[in-house]
Coordinates of C-alpha atoms in Angstrom, one line a residue:
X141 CA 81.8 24.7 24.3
X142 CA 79.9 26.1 27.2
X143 CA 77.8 28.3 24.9
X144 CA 76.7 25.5 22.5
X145 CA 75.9 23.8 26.2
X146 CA 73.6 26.9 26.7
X147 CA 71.9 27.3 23.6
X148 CA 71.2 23.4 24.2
X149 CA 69.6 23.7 27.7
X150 CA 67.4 27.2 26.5
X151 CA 66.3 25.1 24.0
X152 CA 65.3 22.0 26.0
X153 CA 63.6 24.4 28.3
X154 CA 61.8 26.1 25.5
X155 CA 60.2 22.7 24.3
X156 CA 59.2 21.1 27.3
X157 CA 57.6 24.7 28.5
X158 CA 55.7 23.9 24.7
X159 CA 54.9 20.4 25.3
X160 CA 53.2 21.9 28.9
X161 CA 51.3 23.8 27.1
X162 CA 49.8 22.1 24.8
X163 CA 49.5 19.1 26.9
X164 CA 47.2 21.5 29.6
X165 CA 45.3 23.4 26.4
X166 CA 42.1 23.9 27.1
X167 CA 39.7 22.0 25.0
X168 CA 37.1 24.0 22.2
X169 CA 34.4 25.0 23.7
X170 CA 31.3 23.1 21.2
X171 CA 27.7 23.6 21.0
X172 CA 24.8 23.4 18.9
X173 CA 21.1 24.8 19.1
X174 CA 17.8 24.7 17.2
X175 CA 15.6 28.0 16.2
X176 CA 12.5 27.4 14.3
X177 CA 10.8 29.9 12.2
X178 CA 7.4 29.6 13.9
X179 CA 6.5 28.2 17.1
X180 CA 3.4 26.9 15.9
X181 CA 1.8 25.7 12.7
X182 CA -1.0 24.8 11.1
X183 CA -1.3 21.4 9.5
X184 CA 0.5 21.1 6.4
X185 CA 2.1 24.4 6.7
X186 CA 6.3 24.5 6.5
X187 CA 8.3 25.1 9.4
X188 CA 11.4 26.2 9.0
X189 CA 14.4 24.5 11.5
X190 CA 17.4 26.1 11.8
X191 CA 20.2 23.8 13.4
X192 CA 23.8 25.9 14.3
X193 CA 26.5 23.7 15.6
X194 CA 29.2 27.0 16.8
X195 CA 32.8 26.5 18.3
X196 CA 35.7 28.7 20.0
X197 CA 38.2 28.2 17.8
X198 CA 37.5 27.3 13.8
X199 CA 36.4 24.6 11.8
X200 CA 39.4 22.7 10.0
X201 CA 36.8 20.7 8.3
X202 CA 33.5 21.1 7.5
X203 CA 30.7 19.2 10.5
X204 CA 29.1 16.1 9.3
X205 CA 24.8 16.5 10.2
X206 CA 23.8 13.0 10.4
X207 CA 19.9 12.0 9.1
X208 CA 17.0 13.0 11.3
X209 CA 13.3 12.9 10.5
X210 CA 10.5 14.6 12.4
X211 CA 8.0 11.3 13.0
X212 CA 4.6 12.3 11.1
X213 CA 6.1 14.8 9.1
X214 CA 7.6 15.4 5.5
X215 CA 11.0 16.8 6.1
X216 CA 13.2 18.3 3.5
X217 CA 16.3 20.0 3.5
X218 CA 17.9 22.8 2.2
X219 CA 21.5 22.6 1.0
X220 CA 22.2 26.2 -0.5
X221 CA 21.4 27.2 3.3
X222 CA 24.4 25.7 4.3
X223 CA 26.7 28.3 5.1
X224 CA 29.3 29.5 7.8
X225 CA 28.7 32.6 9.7
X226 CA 30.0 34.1 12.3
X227 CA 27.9 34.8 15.8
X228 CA 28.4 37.3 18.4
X229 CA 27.7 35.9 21.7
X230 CA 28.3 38.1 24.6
X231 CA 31.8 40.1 24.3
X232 CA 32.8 37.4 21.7
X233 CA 32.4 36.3 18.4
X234 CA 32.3 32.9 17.3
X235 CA 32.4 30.4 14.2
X236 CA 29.2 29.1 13.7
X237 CA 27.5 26.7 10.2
X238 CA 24.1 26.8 10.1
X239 CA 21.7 23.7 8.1
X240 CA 18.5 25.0 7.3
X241 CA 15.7 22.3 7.0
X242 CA 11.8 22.5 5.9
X243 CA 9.1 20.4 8.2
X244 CA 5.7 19.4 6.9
X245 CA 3.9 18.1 10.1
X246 CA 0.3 16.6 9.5
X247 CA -0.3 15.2 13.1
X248 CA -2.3 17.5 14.9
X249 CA -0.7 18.3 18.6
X250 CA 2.5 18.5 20.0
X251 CA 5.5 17.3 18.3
X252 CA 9.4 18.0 18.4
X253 CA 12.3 17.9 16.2
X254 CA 14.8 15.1 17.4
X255 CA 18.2 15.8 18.8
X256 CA 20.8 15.3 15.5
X257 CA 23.9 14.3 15.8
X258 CA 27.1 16.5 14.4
X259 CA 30.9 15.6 14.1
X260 CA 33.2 18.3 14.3
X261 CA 36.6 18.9 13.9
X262 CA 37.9 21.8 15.9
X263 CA 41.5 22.9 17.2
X264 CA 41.7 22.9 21.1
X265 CA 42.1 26.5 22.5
X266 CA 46.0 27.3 21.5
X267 CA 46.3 24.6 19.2
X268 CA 46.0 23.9 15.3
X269 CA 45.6 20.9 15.1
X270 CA 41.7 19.6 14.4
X271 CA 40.4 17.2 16.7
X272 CA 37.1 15.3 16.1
X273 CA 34.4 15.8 18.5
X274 CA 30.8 14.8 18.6
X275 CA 28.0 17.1 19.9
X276 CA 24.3 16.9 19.7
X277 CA 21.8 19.6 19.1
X278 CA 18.6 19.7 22.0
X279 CA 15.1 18.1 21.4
X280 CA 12.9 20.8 20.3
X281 CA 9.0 20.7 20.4
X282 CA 6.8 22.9 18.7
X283 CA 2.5 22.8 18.2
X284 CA 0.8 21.8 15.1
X285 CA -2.6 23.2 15.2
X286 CA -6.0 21.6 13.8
X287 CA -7.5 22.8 10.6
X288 CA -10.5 25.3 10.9
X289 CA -13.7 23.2 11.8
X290 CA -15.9 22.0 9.1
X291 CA -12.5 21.4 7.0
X292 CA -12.0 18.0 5.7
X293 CA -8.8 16.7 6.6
X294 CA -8.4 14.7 3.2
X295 CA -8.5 17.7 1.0
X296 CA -6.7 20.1 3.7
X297 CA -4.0 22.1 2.3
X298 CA -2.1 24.7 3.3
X299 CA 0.1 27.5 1.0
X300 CA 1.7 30.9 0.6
X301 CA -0.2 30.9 -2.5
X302 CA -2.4 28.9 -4.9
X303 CA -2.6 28.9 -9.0
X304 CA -5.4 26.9 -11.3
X305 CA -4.8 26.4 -14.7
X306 CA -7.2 24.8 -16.8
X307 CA -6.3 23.4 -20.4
X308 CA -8.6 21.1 -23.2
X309 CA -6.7 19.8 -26.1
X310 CA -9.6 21.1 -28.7
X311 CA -12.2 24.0 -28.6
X312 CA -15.9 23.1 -26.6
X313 CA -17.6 24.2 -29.7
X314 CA -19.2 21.5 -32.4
X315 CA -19.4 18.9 -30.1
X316 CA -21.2 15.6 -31.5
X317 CA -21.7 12.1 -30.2
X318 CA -18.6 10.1 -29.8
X319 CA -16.5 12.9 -29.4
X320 CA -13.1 12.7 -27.3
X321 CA -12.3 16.0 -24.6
X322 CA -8.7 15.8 -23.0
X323 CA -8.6 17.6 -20.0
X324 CA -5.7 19.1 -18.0
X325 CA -6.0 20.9 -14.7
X326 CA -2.7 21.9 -13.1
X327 CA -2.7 22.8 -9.3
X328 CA 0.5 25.0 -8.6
X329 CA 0.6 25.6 -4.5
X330 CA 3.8 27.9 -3.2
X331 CA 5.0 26.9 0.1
X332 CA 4.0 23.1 -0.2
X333 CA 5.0 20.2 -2.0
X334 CA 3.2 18.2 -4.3
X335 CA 2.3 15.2 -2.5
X336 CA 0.0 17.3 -0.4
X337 CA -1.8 18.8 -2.7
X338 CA -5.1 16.7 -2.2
X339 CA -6.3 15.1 -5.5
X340 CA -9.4 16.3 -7.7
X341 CA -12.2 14.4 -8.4
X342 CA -13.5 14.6 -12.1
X343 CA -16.6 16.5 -11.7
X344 CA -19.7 14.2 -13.1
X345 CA -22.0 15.1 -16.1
X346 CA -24.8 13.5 -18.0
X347 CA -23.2 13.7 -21.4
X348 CA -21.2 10.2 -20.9
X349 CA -18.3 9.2 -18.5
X350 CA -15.2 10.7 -17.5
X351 CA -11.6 8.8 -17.1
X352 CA -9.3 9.4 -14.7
X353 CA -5.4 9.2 -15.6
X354 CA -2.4 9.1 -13.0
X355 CA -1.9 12.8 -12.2
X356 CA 1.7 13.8 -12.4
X357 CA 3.7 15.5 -9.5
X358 CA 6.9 18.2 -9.8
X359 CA 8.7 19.8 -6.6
X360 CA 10.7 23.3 -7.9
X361 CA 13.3 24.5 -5.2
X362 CA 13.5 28.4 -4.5
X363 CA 15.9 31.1 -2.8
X364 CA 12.5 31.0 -0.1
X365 CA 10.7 27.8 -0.3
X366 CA 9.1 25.4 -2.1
X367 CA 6.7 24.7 -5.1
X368 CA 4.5 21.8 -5.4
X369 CA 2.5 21.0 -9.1
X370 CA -0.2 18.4 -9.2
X371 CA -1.2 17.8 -12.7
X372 CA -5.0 15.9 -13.3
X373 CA -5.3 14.4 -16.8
X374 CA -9.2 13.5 -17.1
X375 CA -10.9 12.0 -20.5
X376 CA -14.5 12.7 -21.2
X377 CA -16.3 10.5 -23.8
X378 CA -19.2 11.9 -25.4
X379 CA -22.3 10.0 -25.5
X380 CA -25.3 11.5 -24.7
X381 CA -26.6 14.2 -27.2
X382 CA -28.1 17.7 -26.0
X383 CA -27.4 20.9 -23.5
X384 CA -24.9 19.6 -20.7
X385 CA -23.2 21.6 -18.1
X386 CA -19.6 20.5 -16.8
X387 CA -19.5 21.1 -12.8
X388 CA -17.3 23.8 -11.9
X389 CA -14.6 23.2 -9.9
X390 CA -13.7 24.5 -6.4
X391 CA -10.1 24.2 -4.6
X392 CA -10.2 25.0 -0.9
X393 CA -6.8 26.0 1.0
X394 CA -5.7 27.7 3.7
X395 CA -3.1 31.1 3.3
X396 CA -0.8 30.7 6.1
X397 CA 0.7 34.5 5.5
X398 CA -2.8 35.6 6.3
X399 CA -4.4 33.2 8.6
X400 CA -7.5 32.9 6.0
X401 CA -9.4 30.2 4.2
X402 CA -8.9 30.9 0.5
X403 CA -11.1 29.5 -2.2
X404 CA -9.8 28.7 -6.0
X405 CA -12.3 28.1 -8.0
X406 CA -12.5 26.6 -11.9
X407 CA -15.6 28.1 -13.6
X408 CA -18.0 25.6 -15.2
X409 CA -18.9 25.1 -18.8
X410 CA -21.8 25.0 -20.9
X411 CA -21.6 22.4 -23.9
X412 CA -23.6 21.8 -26.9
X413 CA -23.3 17.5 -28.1
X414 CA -25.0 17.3 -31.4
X415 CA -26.3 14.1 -32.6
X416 CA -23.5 12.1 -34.8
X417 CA -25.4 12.2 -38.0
X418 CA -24.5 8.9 -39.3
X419 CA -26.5 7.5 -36.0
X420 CA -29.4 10.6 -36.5
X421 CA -29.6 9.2 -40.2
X422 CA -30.6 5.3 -39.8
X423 CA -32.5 6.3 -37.1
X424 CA -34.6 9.0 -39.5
X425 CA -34.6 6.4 -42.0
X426 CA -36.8 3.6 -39.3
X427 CA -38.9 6.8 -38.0
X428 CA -40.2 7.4 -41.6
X429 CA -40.9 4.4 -42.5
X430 CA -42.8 3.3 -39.2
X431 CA -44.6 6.6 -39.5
X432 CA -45.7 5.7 -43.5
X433 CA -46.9 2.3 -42.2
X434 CA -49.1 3.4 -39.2
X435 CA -50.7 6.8 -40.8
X436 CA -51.3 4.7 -44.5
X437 CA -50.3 7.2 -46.3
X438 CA -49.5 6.4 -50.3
X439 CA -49.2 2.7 -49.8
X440 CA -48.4 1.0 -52.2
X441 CA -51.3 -1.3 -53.5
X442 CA -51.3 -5.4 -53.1
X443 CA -50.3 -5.3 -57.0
X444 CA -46.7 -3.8 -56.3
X445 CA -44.4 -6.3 -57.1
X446 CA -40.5 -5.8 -56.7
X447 CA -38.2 -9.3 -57.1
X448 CA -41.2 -11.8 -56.2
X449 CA -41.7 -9.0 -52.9
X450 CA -45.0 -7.5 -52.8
X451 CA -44.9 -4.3 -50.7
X452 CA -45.3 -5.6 -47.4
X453 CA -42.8 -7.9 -47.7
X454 CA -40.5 -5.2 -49.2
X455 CA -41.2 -2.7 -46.0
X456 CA -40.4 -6.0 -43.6
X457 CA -37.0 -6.6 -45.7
X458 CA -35.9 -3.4 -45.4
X459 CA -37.0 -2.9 -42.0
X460 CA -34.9 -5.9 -41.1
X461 CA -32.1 -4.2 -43.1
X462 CA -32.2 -1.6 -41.8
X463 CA -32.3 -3.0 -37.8
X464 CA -29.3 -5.3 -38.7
X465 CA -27.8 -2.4 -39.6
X466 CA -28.5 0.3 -36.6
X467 CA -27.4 -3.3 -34.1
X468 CA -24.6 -3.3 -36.5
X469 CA -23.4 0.5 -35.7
X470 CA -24.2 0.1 -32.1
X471 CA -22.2 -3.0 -31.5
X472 CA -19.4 -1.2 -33.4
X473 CA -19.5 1.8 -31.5
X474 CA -19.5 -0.1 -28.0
X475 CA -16.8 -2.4 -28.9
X476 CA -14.5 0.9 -30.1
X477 CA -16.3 2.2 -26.4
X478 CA -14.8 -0.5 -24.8
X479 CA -11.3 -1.3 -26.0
X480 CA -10.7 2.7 -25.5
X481 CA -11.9 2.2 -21.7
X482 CA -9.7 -0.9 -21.8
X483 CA -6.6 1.3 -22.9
X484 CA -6.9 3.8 -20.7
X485 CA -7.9 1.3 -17.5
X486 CA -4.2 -0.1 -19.2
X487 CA -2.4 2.8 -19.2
X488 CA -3.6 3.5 -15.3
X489 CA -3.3 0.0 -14.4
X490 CA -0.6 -0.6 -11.3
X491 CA 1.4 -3.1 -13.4
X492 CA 2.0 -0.5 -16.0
X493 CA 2.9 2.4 -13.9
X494 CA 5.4 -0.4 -12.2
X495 CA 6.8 -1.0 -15.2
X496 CA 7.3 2.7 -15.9
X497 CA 8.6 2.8 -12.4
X498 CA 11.3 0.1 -13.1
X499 CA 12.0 1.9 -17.0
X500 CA 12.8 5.1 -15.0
X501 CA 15.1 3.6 -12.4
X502 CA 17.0 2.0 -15.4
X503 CA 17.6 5.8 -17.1
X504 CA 18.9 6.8 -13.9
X505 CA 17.3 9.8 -13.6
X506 CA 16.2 10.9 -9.8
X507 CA 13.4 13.0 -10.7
X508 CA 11.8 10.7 -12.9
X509 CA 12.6 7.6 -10.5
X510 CA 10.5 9.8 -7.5
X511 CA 7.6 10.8 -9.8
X512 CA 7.2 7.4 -11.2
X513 CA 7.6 5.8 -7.6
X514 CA 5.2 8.4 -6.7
X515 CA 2.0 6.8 -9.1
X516 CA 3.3 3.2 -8.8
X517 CA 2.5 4.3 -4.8
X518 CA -0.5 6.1 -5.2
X519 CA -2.2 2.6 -7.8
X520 CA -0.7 0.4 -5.5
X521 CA -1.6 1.1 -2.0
X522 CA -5.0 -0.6 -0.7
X523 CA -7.3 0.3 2.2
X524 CA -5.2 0.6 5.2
X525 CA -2.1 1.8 4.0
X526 CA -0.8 4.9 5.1
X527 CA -1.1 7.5 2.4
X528 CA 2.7 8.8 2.6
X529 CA 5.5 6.7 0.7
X530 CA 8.0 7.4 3.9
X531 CA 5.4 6.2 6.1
X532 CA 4.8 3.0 4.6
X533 CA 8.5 2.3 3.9
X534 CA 8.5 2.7 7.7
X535 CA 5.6 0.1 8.2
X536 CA 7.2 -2.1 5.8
X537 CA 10.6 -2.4 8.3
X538 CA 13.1 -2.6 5.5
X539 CA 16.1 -0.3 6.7
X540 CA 17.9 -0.6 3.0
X541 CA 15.0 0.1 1.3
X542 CA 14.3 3.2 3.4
X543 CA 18.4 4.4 2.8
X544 CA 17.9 4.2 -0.6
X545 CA 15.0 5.8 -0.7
X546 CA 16.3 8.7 1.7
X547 CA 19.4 8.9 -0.8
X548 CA 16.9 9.4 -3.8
X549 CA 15.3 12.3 -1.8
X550 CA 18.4 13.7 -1.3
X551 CA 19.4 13.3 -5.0
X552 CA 16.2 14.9 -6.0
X553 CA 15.5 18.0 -3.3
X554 CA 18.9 18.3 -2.4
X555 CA 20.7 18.2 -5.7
X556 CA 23.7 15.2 -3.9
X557 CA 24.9 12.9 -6.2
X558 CA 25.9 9.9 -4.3
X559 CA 28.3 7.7 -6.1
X560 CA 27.1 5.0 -5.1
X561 CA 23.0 5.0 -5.0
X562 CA 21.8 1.9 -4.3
X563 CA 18.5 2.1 -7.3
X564 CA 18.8 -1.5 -8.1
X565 CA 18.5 -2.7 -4.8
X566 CA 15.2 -0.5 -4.5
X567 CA 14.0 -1.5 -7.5
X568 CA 14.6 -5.5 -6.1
X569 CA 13.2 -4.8 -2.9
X570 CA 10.2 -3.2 -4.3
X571 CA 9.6 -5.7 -6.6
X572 CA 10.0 -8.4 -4.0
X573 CA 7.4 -6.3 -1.7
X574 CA 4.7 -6.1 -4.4
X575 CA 5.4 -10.0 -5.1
X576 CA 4.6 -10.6 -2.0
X577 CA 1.5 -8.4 -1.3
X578 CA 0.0 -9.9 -4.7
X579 CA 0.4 -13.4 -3.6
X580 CA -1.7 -12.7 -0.4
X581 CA -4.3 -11.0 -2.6
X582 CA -4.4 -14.3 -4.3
X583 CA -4.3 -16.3 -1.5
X584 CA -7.4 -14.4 0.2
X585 CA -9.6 -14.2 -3.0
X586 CA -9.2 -17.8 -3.1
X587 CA -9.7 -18.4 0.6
X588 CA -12.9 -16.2 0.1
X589 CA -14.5 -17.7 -2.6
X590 CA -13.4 -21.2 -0.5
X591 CA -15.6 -19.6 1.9
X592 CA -18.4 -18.7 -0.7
X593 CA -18.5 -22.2 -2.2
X594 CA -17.3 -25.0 0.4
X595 CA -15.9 -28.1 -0.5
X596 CA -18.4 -30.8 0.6
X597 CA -17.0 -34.2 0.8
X598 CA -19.0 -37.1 -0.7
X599 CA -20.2 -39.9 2.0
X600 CA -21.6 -43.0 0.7
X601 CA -25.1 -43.8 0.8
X602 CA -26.8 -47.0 1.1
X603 CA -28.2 -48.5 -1.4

């Protein structure tokens, strides 16, 4: 009986010695810092933030990085550089998990990386058992330098480096009047993404006009960085006949692994537009019979006589023939002219790329929801508006618009699928943004043309 009395006591004494110990456990010791790969950049040019959250015991669960966003910036992150590590600090080692992001500043001066927020579970020293903690990582600032002078900041662009690829859809040779040239010119730039790759502007010619489609934009994710493709789809209508050179093309950037302003450039090319003979024809037809009339050569005397027409009469009939049909031709050819221009004006409009906008967030797909969002954007935006989608989301002050459209970036850079993406509800708010901005385009042509032609009321006069 007294033993069973011992064992009893050695044990109460073993578990309240336990329960001291625990209850006077020193807690984990948490941090987290920021490295970035540069100190300073250029504008444009990716900077590399590295945010480490470390602790002194383990991780029982992986740390939740909430959002941040460098203001002025494109920001992007990287999920395969997600990783746990271990770092030596000292005389000790300790558990760290590094997020990797990409910043694209474009605001000249100084700027800094916000201070993120990070849970983390983590034992206390002696324990096991996870408890949640929340640490933040430090503000860091870093420069963004100006472009070189003499650079224009609208066509700035910065890259490891830079690809042109120029494509027609049929050979430059045997060219004729009325002819159609597609045109594609594909800008590939390593180390940016493609919504800064400036756009190109059609070089002009003499031989007719030029249309401009929406160019298309593609993002490919690397081991080491990121490519962005701009894709410029131009038409060129042939109408002019004769020798015609098409303006070469040049694409300035600047090689951030060197420090040097590069130049791309697209040679020019020298065409050849024949006459379309059906139009060389009539109007060789008319010459010769002007020419017969003015030099009086073999004409026919006062005595010809064909169906009551003598042969003045005849040369006025077919003269008039002959007119009706070249205004004929012409009218043809410049109605054709105009419902192709009509068609392609269509198939840039902003309603239709909406429209493609709302087909593509119906499919579901991310990557063809952000392109299309991407044109619908680019048609859409008027004088004023900032030229970045984030930025105007920003402007606009909608904070579920700008979650969904930060889950849709994440869908398409990142490669999460969120179960529950809210697409329908940017799709609604879009469409309820654009409603609105179209109304007060209405309501200010109207006010202006108010202004143009005022209403003057009628007074009675005496009579």
């Amino acid at each position: 009986m007294k033993r069973i009395g011992s064992i009893i006591f050695i044990n109460m004494v073993l578990f309240a010695a336990g329960t001291l110990s625990l209850a006077n456990a020193a807690p984990a010791n948490i941090w987290a810092s920021v490295q970035f790969s540069k100190s300073e950049v250029m504008a444009g040019e990716p900077l590399m933030a590295t945010i480490t959250v470390y602790t002194s015991t383990w991780f029982t669960t992986p740390p939740q990085f909430n959002e941040i966003q460098v203001p002025e910036a494109i920001m992007v992150e990287y999920p395969q550089r997600t990783g746990s590590t271990m770092k030596k600090i000292g005389n000790k080692s300790y558990p760290a998990i590094e997020k990797k992001y990409v910043v694209y500043p474009f605001r000249v001066g100084r700027n800094s990386l916000p201070s993120l927020t990070i849970v983390v579970e983590s034992p206390d020293e002696g324990d096991y058992r996870g408890k949640r903690r929340v640490v933040a990582s430090p503000e860091r600032a870093f420069s963004v330098l100006a472009p070189p002078e003499g650079t224009e900041g609208e066509t700035w662009l910065t890259a490891s480096s830079l690809t042109a690829r120029n494509e027609w859809d049929k050979s430059l040779e045997q060219l004729s009047q009325g002819d159609v040239l597609q045109r594609r010119i594909t800008i590939r730039a390593e180390g940016s993404l493609a919504a800064l790759i400036p756009p190109l502007d059609p070089p002009a010619g003499d031989f007719g006009k030029t249309y401009s489609r929406q160019a298309s934009l593609e993002n490919i994710q690397s081991q080491t960085g990121f490519t962005g493709t701009r894709t410029e789809n131009w038409t060129y209508l042939m109408e002019a006949a004769g020798d015609f050179t098409i303006p070469a093309i040049t694409v300035r950037w600047f090689n951030y692994r060197t420090d040097q302003q590069m130049t791309t450039e697209i040679p020019g090319y020298e065409i050849n537009v024949a006459e379309n003979q059906e139009q060389a024809f009539l109007l060789t037809m008319q010459d010769s019979l002007q020419a017969l009339l003015e030099a009086g050569l073999d004409i026919p005397g006062e005595h010809f006589q064909w169906m009551g027409l003598n042969w003045w009469q005849l040369t006025i009939v077919i003269l008039t023939i002959l007119g009706l049909g070249v205004f004929i031709y012409r009218w043809l050819r410049r109605y054709s002219s105009k419902r192709r221009t009509k068609k392609l004006e269509a198939l840039d409009s902003e309603e239709t790329l909406y429209r493609k906008f709302v087909d593509a967030g119906r499919e579901g797909d991310p990557r063809k929801v952000m392109a299309a969002l991407f044109q619908w954007y680019d048609r859409f935006r008027k004088p004023g508006d900032p030229p970045g989608l984030k930025d105007w989301m920003l402007r606009v002050g909608d904070d579920r618009l700008s979650g969904s459209y930060q889950q849709l970036e994440r869908m398409v850079f990142v490669g999460e699928n969120p179960r529950e993406w809210q697409g329908n509800e940017m799709m609604h708010r879009i469409g309820e943004i654009r409603k609105r901005k179209v109304k007060t385009s209405s309501q200010v042509h109207i006010r202006r043309l108010t202004e143009l032609n005022p209403v003057v009321p009628l007074t009675g006069t005496d009579k």
